[in-house]
Coordinates of C-alpha atoms in Angstrom, one line a residue:
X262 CA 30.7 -18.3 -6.5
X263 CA 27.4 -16.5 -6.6
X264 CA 26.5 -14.3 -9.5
X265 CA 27.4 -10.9 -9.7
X266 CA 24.9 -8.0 -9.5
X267 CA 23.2 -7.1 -12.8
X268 CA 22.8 -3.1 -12.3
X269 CA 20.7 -1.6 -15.2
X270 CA 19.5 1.9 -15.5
X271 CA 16.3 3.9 -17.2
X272 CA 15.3 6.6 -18.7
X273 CA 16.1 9.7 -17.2
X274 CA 14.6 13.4 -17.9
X275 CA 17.2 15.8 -16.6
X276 CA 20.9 16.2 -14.9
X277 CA 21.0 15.8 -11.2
X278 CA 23.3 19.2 -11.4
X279 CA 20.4 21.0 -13.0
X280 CA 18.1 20.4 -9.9
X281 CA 20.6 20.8 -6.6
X282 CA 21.6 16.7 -6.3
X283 CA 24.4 15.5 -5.6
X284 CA 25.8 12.5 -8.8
X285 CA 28.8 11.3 -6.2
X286 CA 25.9 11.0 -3.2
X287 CA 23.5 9.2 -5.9
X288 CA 26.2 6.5 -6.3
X289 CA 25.8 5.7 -2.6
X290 CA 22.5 4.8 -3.6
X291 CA 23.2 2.5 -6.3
X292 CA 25.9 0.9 -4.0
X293 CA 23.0 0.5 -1.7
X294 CA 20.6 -1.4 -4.3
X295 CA 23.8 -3.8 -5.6
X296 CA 24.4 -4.8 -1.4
X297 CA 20.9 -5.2 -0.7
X298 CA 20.9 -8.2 -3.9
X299 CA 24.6 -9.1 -3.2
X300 CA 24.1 -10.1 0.2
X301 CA 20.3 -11.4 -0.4
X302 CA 18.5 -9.0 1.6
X303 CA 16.0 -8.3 -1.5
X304 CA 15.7 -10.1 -4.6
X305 CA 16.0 -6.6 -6.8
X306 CA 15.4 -2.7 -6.7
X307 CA 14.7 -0.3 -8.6
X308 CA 14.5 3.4 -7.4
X309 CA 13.4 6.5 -9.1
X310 CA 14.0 9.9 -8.1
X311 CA 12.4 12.6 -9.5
X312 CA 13.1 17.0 -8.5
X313 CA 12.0 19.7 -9.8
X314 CA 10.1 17.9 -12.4
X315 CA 13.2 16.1 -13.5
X316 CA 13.5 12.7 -13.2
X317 CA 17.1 12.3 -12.3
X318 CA 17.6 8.8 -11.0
X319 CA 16.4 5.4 -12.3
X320 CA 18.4 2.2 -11.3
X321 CA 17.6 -1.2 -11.0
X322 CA 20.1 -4.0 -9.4
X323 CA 19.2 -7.7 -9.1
X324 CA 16.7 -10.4 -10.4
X325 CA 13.0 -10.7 -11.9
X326 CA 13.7 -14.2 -11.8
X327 CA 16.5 -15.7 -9.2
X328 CA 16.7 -19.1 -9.0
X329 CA 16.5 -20.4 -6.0
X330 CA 14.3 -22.7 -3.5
X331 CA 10.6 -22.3 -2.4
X332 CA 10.1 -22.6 1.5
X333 CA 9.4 -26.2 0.9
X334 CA 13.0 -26.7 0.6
X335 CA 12.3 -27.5 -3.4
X336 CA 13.5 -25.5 -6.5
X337 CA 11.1 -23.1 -7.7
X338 CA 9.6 -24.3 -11.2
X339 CA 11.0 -22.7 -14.2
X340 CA 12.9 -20.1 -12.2
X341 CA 16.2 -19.8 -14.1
X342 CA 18.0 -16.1 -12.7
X343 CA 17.0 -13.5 -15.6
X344 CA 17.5 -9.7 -14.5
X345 CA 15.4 -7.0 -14.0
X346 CA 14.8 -4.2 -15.9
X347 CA 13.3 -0.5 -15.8
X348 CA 10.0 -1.7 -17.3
X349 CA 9.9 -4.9 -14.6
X350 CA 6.1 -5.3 -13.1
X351 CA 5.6 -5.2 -10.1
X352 CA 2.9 -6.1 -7.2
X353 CA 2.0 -2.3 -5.8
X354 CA -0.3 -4.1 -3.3
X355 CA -1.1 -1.1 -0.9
X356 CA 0.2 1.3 -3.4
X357 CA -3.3 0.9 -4.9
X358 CA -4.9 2.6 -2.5
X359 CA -3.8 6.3 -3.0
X360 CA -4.9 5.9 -6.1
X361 CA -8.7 4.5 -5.4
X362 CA -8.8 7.5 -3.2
X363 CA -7.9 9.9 -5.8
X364 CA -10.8 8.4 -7.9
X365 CA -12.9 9.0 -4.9
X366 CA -12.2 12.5 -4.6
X367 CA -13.1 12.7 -8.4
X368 CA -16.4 11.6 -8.0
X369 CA -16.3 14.3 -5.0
X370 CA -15.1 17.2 -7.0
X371 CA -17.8 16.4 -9.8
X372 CA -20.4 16.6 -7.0
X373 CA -21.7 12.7 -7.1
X374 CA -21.3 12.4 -3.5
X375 CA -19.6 14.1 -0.3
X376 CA -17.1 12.7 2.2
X377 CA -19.1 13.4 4.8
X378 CA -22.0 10.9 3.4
X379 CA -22.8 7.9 5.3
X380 CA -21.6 4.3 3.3
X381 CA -25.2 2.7 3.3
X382 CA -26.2 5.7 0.9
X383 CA -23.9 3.7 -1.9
X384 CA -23.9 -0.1 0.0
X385 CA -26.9 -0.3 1.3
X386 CA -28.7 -0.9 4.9
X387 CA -25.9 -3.5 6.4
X388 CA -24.2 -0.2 6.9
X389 CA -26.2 1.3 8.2
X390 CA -25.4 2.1 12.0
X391 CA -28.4 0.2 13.9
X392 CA -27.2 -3.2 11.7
X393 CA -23.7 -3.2 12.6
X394 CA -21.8 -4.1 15.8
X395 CA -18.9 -3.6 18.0
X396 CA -16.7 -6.3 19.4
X397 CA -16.5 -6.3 22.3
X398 CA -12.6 -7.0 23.7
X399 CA -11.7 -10.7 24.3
X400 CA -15.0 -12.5 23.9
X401 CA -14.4 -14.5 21.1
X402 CA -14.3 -18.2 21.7
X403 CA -13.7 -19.5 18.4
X404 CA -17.8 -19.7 17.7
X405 CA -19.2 -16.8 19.5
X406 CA -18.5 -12.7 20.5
X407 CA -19.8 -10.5 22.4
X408 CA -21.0 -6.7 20.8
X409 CA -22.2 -3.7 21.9
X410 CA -24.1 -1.4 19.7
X411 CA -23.1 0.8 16.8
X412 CA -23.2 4.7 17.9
X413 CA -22.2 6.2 14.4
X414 CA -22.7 5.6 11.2
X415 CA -19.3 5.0 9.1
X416 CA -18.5 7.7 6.4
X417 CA -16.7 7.9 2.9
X418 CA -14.0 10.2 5.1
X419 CA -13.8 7.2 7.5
X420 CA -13.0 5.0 4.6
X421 CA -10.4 7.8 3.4
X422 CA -8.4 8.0 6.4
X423 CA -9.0 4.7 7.9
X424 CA -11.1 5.4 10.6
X425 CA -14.0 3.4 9.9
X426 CA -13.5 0.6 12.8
X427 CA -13.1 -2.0 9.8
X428 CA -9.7 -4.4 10.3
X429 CA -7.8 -6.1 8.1
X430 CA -7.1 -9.5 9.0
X431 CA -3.3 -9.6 8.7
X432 CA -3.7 -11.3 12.7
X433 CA -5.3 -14.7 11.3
X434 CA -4.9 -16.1 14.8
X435 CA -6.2 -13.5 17.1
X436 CA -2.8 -13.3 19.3
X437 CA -3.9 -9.2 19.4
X438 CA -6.6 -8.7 16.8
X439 CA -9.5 -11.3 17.8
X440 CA -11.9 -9.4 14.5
X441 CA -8.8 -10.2 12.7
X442 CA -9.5 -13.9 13.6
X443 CA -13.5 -13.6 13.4
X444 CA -12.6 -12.2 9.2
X445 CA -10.3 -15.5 9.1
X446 CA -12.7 -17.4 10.4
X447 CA -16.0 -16.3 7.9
X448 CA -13.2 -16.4 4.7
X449 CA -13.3 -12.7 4.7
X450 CA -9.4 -12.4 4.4
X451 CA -8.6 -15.4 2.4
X452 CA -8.7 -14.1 -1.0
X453 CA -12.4 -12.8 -1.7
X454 CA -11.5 -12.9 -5.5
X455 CA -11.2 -16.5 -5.1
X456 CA -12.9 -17.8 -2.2
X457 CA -16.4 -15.8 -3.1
X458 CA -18.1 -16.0 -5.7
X459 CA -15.5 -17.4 -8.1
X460 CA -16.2 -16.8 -12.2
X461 CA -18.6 -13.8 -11.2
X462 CA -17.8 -10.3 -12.7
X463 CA -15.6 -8.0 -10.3
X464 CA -18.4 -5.8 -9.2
X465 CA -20.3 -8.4 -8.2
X466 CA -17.5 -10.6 -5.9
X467 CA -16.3 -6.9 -4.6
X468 CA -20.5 -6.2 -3.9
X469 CA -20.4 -9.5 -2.0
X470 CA -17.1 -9.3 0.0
X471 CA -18.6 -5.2 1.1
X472 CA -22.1 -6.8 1.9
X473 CA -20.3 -9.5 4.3
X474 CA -17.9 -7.5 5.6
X475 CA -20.3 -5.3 7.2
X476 CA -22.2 -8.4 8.6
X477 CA -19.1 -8.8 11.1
X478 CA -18.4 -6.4 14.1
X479 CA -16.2 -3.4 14.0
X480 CA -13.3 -3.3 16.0
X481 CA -14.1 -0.2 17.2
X482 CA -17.0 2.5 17.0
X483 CA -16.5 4.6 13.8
X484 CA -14.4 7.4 14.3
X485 CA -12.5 6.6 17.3
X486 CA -9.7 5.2 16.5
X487 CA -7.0 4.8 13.3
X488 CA -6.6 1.7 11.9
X489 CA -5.3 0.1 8.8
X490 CA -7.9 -2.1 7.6
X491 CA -10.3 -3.0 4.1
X492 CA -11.6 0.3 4.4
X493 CA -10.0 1.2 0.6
X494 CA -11.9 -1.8 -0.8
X495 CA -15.3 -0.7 0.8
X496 CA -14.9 3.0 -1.0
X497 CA -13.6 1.3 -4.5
X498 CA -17.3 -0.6 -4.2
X499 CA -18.4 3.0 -3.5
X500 CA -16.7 4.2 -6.2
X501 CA -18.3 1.8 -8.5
X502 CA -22.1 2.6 -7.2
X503 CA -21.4 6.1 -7.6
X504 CA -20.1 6.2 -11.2
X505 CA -22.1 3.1 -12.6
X506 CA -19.3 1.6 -13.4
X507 CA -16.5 -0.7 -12.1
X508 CA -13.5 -0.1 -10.7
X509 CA -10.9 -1.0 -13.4
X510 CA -12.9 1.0 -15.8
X511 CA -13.0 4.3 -14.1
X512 CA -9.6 3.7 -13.1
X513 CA -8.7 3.3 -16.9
X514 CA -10.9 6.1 -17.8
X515 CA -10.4 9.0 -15.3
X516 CA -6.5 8.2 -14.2
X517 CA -4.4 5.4 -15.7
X518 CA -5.0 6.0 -19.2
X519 CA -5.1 10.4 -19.0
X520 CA -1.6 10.0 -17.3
X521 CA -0.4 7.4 -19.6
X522 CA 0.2 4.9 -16.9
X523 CA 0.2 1.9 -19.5
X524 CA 1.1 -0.7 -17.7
X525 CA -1.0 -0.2 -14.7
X526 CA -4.2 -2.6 -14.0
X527 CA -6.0 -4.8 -12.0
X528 CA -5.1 -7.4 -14.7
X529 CA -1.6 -8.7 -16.1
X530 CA -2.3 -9.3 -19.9
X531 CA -0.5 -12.5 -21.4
X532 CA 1.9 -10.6 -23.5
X533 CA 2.7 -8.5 -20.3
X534 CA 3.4 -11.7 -18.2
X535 CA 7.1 -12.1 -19.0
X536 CA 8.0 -8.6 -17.6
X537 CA 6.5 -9.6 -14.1
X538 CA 8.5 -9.9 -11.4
X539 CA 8.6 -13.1 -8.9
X540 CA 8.3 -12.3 -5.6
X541 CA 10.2 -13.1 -2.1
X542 CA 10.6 -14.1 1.3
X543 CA 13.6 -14.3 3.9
X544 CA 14.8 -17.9 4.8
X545 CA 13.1 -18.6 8.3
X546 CA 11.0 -15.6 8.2
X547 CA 7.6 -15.6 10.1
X548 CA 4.9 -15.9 6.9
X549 CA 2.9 -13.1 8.9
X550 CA 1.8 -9.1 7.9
X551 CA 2.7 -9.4 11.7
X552 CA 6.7 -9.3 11.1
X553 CA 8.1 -6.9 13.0
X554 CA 10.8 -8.2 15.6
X555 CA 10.0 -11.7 13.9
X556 CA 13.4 -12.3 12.4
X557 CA 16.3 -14.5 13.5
X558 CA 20.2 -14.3 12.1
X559 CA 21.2 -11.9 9.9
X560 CA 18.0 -11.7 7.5
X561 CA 20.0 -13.4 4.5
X562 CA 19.1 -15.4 1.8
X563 CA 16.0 -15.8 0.2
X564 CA 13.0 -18.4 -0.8
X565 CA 10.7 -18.3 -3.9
X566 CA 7.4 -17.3 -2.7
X567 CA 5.7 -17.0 -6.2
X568 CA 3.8 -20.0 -6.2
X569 CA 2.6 -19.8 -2.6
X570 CA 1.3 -16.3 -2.7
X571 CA -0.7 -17.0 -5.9
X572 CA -2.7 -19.9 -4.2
X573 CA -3.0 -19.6 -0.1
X574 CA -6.1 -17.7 1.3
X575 CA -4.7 -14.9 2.7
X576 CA -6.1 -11.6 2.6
X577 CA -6.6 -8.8 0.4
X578 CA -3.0 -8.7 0.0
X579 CA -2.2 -12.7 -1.3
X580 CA -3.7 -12.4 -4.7
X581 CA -1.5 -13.9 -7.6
X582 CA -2.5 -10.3 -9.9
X583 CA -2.6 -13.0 -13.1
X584 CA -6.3 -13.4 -13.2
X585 CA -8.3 -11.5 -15.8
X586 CA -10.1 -7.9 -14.7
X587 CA -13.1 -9.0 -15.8
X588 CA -13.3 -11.8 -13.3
X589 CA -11.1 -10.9 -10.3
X590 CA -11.7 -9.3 -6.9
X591 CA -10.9 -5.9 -8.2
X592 CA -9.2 -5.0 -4.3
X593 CA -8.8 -1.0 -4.2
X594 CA -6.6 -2.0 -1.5
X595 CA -4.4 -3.8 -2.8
X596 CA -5.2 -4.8 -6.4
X597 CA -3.0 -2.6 -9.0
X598 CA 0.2 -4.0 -10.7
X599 CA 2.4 -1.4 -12.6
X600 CA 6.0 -0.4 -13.3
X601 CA 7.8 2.2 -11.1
X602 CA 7.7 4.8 -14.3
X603 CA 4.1 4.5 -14.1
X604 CA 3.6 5.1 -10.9
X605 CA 5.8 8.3 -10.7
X606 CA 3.8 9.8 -13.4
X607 CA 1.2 9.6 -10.6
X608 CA 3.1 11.0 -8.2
X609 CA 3.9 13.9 -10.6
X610 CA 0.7 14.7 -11.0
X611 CA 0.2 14.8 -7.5
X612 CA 3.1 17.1 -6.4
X613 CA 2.1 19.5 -9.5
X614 CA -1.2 19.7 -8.2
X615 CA -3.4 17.2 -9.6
X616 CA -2.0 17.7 -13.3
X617 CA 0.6 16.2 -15.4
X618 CA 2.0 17.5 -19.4
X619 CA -1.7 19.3 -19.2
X620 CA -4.1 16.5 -18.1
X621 CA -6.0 17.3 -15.0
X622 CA -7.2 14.7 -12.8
X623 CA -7.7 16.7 -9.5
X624 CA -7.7 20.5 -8.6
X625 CA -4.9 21.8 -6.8
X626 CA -6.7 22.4 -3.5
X627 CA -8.2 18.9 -3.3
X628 CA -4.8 17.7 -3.5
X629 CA -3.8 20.4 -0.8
X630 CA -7.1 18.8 1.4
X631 CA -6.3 15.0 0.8
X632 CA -2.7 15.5 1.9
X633 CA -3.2 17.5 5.1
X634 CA -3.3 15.0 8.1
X635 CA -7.3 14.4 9.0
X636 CA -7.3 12.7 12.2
X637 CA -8.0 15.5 14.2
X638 CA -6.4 17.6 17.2
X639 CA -6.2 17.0 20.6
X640 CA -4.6 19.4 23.8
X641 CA -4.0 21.4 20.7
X642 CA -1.7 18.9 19.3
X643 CA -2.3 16.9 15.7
X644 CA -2.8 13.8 16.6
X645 CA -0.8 11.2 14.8
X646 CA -1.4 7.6 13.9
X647 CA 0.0 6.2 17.0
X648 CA -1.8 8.3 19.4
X649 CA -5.1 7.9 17.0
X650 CA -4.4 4.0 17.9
X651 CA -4.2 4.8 21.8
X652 CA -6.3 1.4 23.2
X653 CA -5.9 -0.7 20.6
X654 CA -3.6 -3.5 19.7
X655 CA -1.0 -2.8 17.1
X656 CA 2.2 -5.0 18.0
X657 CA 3.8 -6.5 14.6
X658 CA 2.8 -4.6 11.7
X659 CA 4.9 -2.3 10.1
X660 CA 2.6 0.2 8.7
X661 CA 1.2 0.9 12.0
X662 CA 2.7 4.3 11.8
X663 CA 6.2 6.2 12.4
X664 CA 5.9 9.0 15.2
X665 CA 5.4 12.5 13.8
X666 CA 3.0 10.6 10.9
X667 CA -0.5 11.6 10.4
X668 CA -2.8 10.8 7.7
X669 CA -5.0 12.7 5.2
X670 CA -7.6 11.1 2.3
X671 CA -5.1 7.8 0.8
X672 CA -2.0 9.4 1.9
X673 CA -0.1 9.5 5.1
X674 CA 0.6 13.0 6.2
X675 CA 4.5 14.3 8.1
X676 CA 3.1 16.1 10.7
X677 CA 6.0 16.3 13.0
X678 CA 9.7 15.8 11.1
X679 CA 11.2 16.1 14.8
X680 CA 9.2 13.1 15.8
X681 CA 9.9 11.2 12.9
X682 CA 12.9 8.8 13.1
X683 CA 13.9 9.4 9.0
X684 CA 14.4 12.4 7.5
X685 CA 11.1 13.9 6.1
X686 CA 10.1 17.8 5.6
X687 CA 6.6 18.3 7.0
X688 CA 4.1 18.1 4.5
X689 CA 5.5 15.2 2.9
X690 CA 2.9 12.3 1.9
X691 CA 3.2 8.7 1.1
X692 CA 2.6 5.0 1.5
X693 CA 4.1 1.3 0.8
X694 CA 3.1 -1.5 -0.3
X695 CA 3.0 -5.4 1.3
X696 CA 5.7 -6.7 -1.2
X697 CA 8.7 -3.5 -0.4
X698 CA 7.3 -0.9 -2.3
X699 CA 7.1 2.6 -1.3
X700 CA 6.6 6.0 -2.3
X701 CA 6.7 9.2 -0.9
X702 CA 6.0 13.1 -2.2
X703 CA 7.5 16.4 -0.9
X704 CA 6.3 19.7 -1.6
X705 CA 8.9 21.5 0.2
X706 CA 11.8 20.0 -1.5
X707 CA 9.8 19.3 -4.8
X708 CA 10.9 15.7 -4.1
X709 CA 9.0 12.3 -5.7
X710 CA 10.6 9.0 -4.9
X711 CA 9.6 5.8 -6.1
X712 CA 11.3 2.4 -5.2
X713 CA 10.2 -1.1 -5.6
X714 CA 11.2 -4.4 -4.7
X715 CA 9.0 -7.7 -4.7
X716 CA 10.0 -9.4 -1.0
X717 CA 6.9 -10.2 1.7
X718 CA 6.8 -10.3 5.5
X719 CA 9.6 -7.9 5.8
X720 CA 10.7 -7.1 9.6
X721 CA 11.5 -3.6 9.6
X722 CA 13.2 -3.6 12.5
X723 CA 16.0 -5.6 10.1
X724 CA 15.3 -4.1 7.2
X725 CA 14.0 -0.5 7.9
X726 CA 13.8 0.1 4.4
X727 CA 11.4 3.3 4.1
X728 CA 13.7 5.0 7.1
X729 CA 16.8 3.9 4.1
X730 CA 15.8 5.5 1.5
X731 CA 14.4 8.3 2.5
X732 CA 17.7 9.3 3.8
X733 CA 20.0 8.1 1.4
X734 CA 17.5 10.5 -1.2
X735 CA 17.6 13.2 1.3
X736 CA 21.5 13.0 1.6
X737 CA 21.7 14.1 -2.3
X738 CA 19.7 17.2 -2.3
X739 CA 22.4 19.7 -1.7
X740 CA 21.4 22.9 -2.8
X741 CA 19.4 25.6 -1.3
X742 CA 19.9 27.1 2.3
X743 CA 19.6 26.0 5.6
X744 CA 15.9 27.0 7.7
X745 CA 14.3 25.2 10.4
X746 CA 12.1 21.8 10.3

């Protein structure tokens, strides 16, 4: 008989009567989170919901720990089930980045450097346009590519809003993304905070991994196109250069520690260690960032992935988060590990305009700026990801971009709720993370969402979880009047 569903719930700030929610349509939700454990989609959730400046919702269902087998077929070690809890940690991976770009925009506000500056100002001549290349399409032979020269020099907005023509290596065997297999090929995306320049201090592997990033070709000339890529981890070096300091610090300094996100870090302190959750994988699942439509059955059961994504060289993403901040590859893309009440405090500040119980990190209109979409207009249209992507290959990854979806500075933009196949207002801005984490704002319903699980290489076309949850939170808000999209 398997175990029944441990449901546990946190610390809420307000009734959801007081703020036009719905209590019978939250308990969908929470039947939601115990189904999604009881039939082993996920290993555990935890969803916050926060309106009006209330936090009204706070449940977690399922395991830190569940005991059960590694993909090798063997028990994982030491993996008695043990259930999770409100103050679980958790793997943000992309989740970081939002954050890296708020520090950015800092440094911007405080007049230290523009968006509009070319990256070799802070990196150096590698970026500088003449020293870079482009690939050029299907010439790679395993030893040698083709380029064509660099027309434009890359930019901190590039970086911002992924546009830069950087990549990100999730396509290790070049089946659509041959740079993706020339990264895989120089070590770029197997782990820089191990595989380069192991026992150095973070600046200096994250100084290394920018300087040979930029020896490699672009997959496209800056500016062109979108793409998802390392382009966070090039402005956290930025960041660094342009405060004197490293990432973790400023991070610490100007963000974590002003909006008492305590448990938030590059690092995962010993006496932190037993609060951090194990993560997962579906039995027979592709091990692939290139997921989608890669699942067989009924995407059930789960393996123990813990072990494996501490040691394989993977990319940015396949870091264990256990090593010490003082040593690691401090990845503003994917780096931070933090509790879901942590992160909501940032996404409070953020939908109050850059303050939070009367710290300010960020003026109200550079929050406005960073969360309006930036990848331009076109026949008079916004253009969204997709049709910023036009060209390029993009099969398989789920954070390619939903129709309707633009982005702005860190932050995906809903440009067109129409278009979009969840329900969003336009306006509202968000992102995920690799391991099933996601978040997203809106202004127009004074709506912050935060949920978290720990399970990798999910195929959203089984599990469209951000499409989920955004409408089983936008099925509770029932107050208000009816108006047009």
């Amino acid at each position: 008989m398997s175990e029944a569903v441990p449901v546990s719930y946190g610390p809420t700030s307000g009734q959801p009567e007081e703020v036009g929610i719905s209590r019978e349509a939250l308990s969908r939700i929470t039947t939601w989170q115990v189904k999604m454990v009881e039939q082993e989609r996920l290993p555990m959730t935890q969803l916050l919901i926060q309106r009006k400046g209330k936090v009204v919702y706070n449940t977690v269902t399922g395991w830190k720990h569940k005991n059960t087998d590694t993909p090798k077929g063997k028990p994982a070690p030491g993996r008695e089930s043990v259930p999770a809890s409100c103050n679980n940690i958790y793997r943000m991976y992309s989740m970081t980045k939002p954050i890296v770009t708020v520090a950015a925009m800092m440094l911007v506000e405080r007049g230290e450097m523009q968006i509009s500056d070319p990256v070799y100002l802070y990196l150096g001549d590698k970026w500088k346009k003449e020293n870079m290349k482009v690939y050029l399409r299907n010439t790679y032979d395993g030893k040698k590519y083709e380029t064509t020269p660099c027309l434009h020099n890359i930019t901190i907005k590039m970086l911002m809003n992924h546009t830069s023509g950087l990549s990100y290596g999730f396509d290790v065997k070049g089946e659509v993304n041959q740079v993706d297999k020339i990264y895989y090929d120089h070590r770029l995306s197997r782990d820089p905070g191990i595989q380069r320049n192991q026992g150095t201090s973070g600046g200096s592997v994250l100084q290394q991994f920018c300087d040979d990033i930029a020896e490699l070709p672009l997959l496209f000339q800056p500016g062109e196109h979108w793409w998802y890529s390392f382009a966070t981890d090039v402005l956290g070096r930025v960041v660094e250069v342009a405060s004197g300091t490293n990432l973790e610090d400023f991070l610490q300094q100007n963000i974590l520690k002003p909006l008492k996100m305590v448990d938030t870090s590059f690092g995962l302190p010993q006496d932190k260690r037993d609060r951090f959750c194990s993560c997962y994988m579906r039995k027979g699942q592709k091990i692939s960032m290139n997921a989608l439509g890669q699942s067989v059955g009924d995407d059930k059961g789960l393996w123990d992935i813990t072990e494996m994504i501490k040691k394989e060289n993977g990319g940015a993403y396949f870091k264990s988060n256990l090593r010490d901040s003082s040593s690691c590859f401090l990845s503003g893309g994917g780096g931070l590990v933090g509790t879901c009440s942590d992160y909501m405090r940032f996404c409070a500040c953020m939908i109050n305009g850059g303050e939070l119980d009367g710290v300010r990190i960020l003026s109200r209109k550079t929050v406005q700026y960073m969360t309006v979409n930036h990848l331009g207009r076109e026949g008079g249209e916004d253009l969204d990801m997709r049709m910023k992507q036009k060209g390029l290959p993009m099969e398989g990854y789920s954070e390619a971009g939903d129709p309707g979806t633009g982005f702005g500075l860190g932050f995906s933009v809903t440009i067109r709720p129409d278009l979009c196949p969840y329900m969003q207002s336009k306006g509202t801005f968000s992102w995920g993370g690799a391991a099933s984490t996601l978040f997203f704002i809106d202004p127009v319903e004074d709506v912050a969402v935060v949920f978290a699980s720990q399970f990798r290489f999910r195929d959203d076309l089984k599990m469209p979880l951000r499409a989920t949850v955004s409408n089983l939170v936008y099925g509770c808000i029932v107050d208000g009047t009816v108006s047009k999209l």
